[in-house]
Short mmCIF file of C-alpha atoms and ligand atoms in Angstrom, two decimals:
data_model
loop_
_atom_site.label_atom_id
_atom_site.label_comp_id
_atom_site.label_asym_id
_atom_site.label_seq_id
_atom_site.Cartn_x
_atom_site.Cartn_y
_atom_site.Cartn_z
CA MET A 9 -53.73 -15.14 -54.39
CA ARG A 10 -55.31 -17.32 -51.57
CA SER A 11 -57.15 -15.00 -49.89
CA GLY A 12 -60.49 -13.42 -51.79
CA SER A 13 -59.54 -10.24 -53.42
CA GLY A 14 -62.44 -7.14 -53.99
CA SER A 15 -61.56 -6.15 -50.05
CA VAL A 16 -58.60 -4.60 -48.30
CA HIS A 17 -55.84 -7.23 -46.55
CA ASP A 18 -54.08 -6.81 -43.88
CA ILE A 19 -50.79 -8.50 -45.01
CA ALA A 20 -49.43 -8.50 -48.24
CA ILE A 21 -47.05 -10.88 -48.39
CA GLY A 22 -44.38 -12.04 -51.12
CA SER A 23 -40.70 -13.70 -51.16
CA ASP A 24 -38.20 -15.43 -53.59
CA HIS A 25 -37.28 -19.16 -53.76
CA ALA A 26 -34.98 -18.65 -50.49
CA GLY A 27 -37.96 -17.08 -48.49
CA PHE A 28 -40.49 -19.37 -49.49
CA TRP A 29 -40.31 -21.55 -46.56
CA LEU A 30 -40.31 -18.71 -44.03
CA LYS A 31 -42.81 -17.24 -46.39
CA GLU A 32 -45.62 -20.33 -45.80
CA ILE A 33 -45.09 -20.24 -42.13
CA ILE A 34 -45.91 -16.26 -41.39
CA ARG A 35 -48.48 -16.71 -43.49
CA GLU A 36 -49.99 -19.60 -41.99
CA HIS A 37 -49.54 -17.81 -38.65
CA LEU A 38 -51.06 -14.64 -38.95
CA LEU A 39 -54.19 -16.50 -40.32
CA LYS A 40 -54.39 -18.37 -37.12
CA ARG A 41 -53.57 -14.80 -35.72
CA GLY A 42 -56.75 -14.05 -37.80
CA PHE A 43 -55.01 -11.65 -40.27
CA SER A 44 -56.40 -11.58 -43.71
CA THR A 45 -52.93 -11.99 -46.54
CA LEU A 46 -52.98 -11.43 -49.90
CA ASP A 47 -50.03 -14.16 -51.14
CA MET A 48 -48.71 -12.44 -54.06
CA GLY A 49 -45.81 -15.76 -54.38
CA THR A 50 -43.76 -17.24 -55.01
CA GLU A 51 -45.55 -20.64 -54.18
CA SER A 52 -42.41 -22.88 -54.89
CA ALA A 53 -38.61 -22.99 -53.92
CA ASP A 54 -38.00 -22.83 -57.51
CA SER A 55 -35.50 -19.98 -58.56
CA VAL A 56 -37.24 -16.87 -59.17
CA ASP A 57 -36.40 -13.06 -59.08
CA TYR A 58 -36.93 -11.41 -55.86
CA PRO A 59 -37.47 -7.85 -57.63
CA ASP A 60 -40.08 -9.02 -58.86
CA PHE A 61 -42.43 -10.02 -55.70
CA ALA A 62 -41.39 -6.59 -53.94
CA VAL A 63 -43.13 -5.08 -57.18
CA LYS A 64 -45.78 -7.22 -56.43
CA VAL A 65 -46.25 -6.66 -52.59
CA CYS A 66 -45.66 -3.04 -52.75
CA GLU A 67 -47.97 -2.14 -55.59
CA ALA A 68 -50.60 -4.35 -53.32
CA VAL A 69 -50.07 -1.64 -50.09
CA LEU A 70 -49.61 1.57 -52.60
CA SER A 71 -53.02 0.67 -54.29
CA GLY A 72 -54.93 0.06 -50.85
CA ALA A 73 -55.36 -3.79 -51.59
CA ALA A 74 -53.26 -4.02 -48.49
CA ARG A 75 -52.47 -2.19 -45.51
CA ASN A 76 -49.00 -3.50 -45.01
CA GLY A 77 -46.75 -5.55 -46.94
CA ILE A 78 -44.02 -8.37 -45.72
CA LEU A 79 -41.39 -9.79 -48.24
CA LEU A 80 -38.90 -12.39 -47.61
CA CYS A 81 -35.72 -13.35 -49.27
CA GLY A 82 -32.95 -14.91 -48.41
CA THR A 83 -31.17 -11.73 -46.31
CA GLY A 84 -34.18 -9.27 -46.67
CA ILE A 85 -31.69 -7.53 -48.48
CA GLY A 86 -32.76 -7.13 -52.33
CA MET A 87 -36.30 -6.88 -51.10
CA SER A 88 -36.05 -4.14 -49.08
CA ILE A 89 -34.25 -2.44 -51.65
CA MET A 90 -36.60 -3.14 -53.98
CA ALA A 91 -39.37 -1.98 -51.86
CA ASN A 92 -37.84 1.21 -50.66
CA ARG A 93 -37.65 2.92 -54.14
CA PHE A 94 -41.43 2.95 -54.12
CA LYS A 95 -42.42 6.74 -52.81
CA GLY A 96 -44.40 5.55 -49.72
CA ILE A 97 -42.97 2.43 -48.78
CA ARG A 98 -41.15 2.42 -45.51
CA ALA A 99 -39.62 -1.13 -45.78
CA ALA A 100 -37.38 -2.16 -42.70
CA LEU A 101 -35.62 -4.98 -42.62
CA CYS A 102 -35.39 -6.80 -39.67
CA HIS A 103 -33.56 -9.41 -37.95
CA ASP A 104 -34.42 -8.69 -34.05
CA HIS A 105 -37.00 -7.88 -31.37
CA PHE A 106 -35.55 -3.96 -31.42
CA THR A 107 -35.76 -3.42 -34.71
CA ALA A 108 -39.26 -4.60 -35.34
CA LEU A 109 -40.23 -2.78 -32.69
CA ALA A 110 -37.89 0.41 -33.74
CA ALA A 111 -39.20 0.04 -37.35
CA LYS A 112 -43.38 0.85 -36.25
CA ARG A 113 -42.23 3.29 -33.03
CA HIS A 114 -39.49 5.25 -34.89
CA ASN A 115 -40.18 4.78 -38.55
CA ASN A 116 -43.74 3.58 -39.31
CA ALA A 117 -42.63 0.97 -41.71
CA ASN A 118 -45.32 -0.13 -43.52
CA VAL A 119 -43.27 -2.89 -45.38
CA LEU A 120 -41.06 -5.35 -43.19
CA ALA A 121 -38.83 -7.37 -44.74
CA LEU A 122 -36.92 -10.63 -43.57
CA GLY A 123 -34.89 -12.86 -44.52
CA GLY A 124 -35.10 -17.05 -44.72
CA ARG A 125 -31.56 -17.95 -44.80
CA ILE A 126 -31.24 -15.24 -41.56
CA ILE A 127 -33.62 -16.20 -38.99
CA GLY A 128 -35.34 -19.09 -37.76
CA PRO A 129 -39.15 -19.55 -37.51
CA ASP A 130 -40.06 -18.66 -34.19
CA LEU A 131 -37.84 -15.48 -34.54
CA GLY A 132 -39.39 -14.70 -38.10
CA LYS A 133 -43.17 -14.98 -35.83
CA GLU A 134 -41.67 -12.98 -32.85
CA ILE A 135 -40.52 -10.17 -35.34
CA VAL A 136 -43.60 -9.86 -37.21
CA ASP A 137 -45.94 -9.92 -34.25
CA THR A 138 -43.96 -7.00 -32.85
CA TRP A 139 -43.94 -5.25 -35.79
CA LEU A 140 -47.46 -5.62 -35.94
CA GLU A 141 -48.32 -4.78 -32.66
CA ALA A 142 -46.22 -1.97 -31.82
CA PRO A 143 -47.92 1.27 -31.93
CA PHE A 144 -46.44 4.14 -34.17
CA GLU A 145 -45.14 7.41 -31.89
CA GLY A 146 -45.66 10.09 -33.59
CA GLY A 147 -44.59 13.44 -32.91
CA ARG A 148 -41.02 14.06 -33.87
CA HIS A 149 -41.18 11.07 -35.64
CA GLN A 150 -44.32 12.15 -37.91
CA ARG A 151 -42.32 14.91 -39.08
CA ARG A 152 -39.34 12.72 -40.00
CA VAL A 153 -41.36 10.37 -41.62
CA ASP A 154 -43.24 12.70 -43.50
CA LYS A 155 -39.47 13.77 -44.93
CA LEU A 156 -38.73 10.28 -46.00
CA ASP A 157 -42.47 10.38 -47.71
CA ALA A 158 -41.58 13.86 -49.34
CA SER A 159 -38.11 13.42 -50.52
CA GLN A 160 -37.76 13.05 -54.15
CA ASP A 161 -35.49 10.71 -56.66
CA LYS A 162 -31.77 11.60 -56.02
CA THR A 163 -29.79 10.93 -59.05
C1 RB5 B 205 -31.01 -15.32 -54.04
O1 RB5 B 205 -29.85 -16.10 -53.72
C2 RB5 B 205 -30.78 -14.35 -53.22
O2 RB5 B 205 -30.12 -13.52 -53.33
C3 RB5 B 205 -32.07 -13.56 -52.43
O3 RB5 B 205 -33.21 -14.32 -52.08
C4 RB5 B 205 -31.82 -12.20 -51.60
O4 RB5 B 205 -30.59 -12.92 -50.84
C5 RB5 B 205 -31.03 -11.14 -52.36
O5 RB5 B 205 -30.63 -10.08 -51.54
#
């Protein structure tokens, strides 16, 4: 962890080896913007398994240690699949401005997944800023989000 513990952080962030480079850029960007981050790893470009880091970030969000989470792997796909297995996590895989906006406005996504092999640093920062700054619209979207959060495991 590169930030202090014991308090609620703005964002828990985690990646595998393929998202590591972008995690470092996004983390620095967030710190410059005044957000507190909880860095759950990985710490290098050495090969690791992305589900392990998705679990750490989702647990931080669900425990209240962090308000939101950001996950990065090569495509963002594996991270978003793992994250969405947690009840109460609404993870959105975003590759552009519009999906980042809708992820918050409509889905109130509490975890953002990004692909380090898909997007560049500037787009990554723009997606993060858009998602963080957009307001959740509530209303009919709240009803739908409530249904997401109330859904049981499908077998
Ligand atoms: C790692 O090679 C890659 O599979 C991973 O980063 C991610 O893209 C999985 O969804």
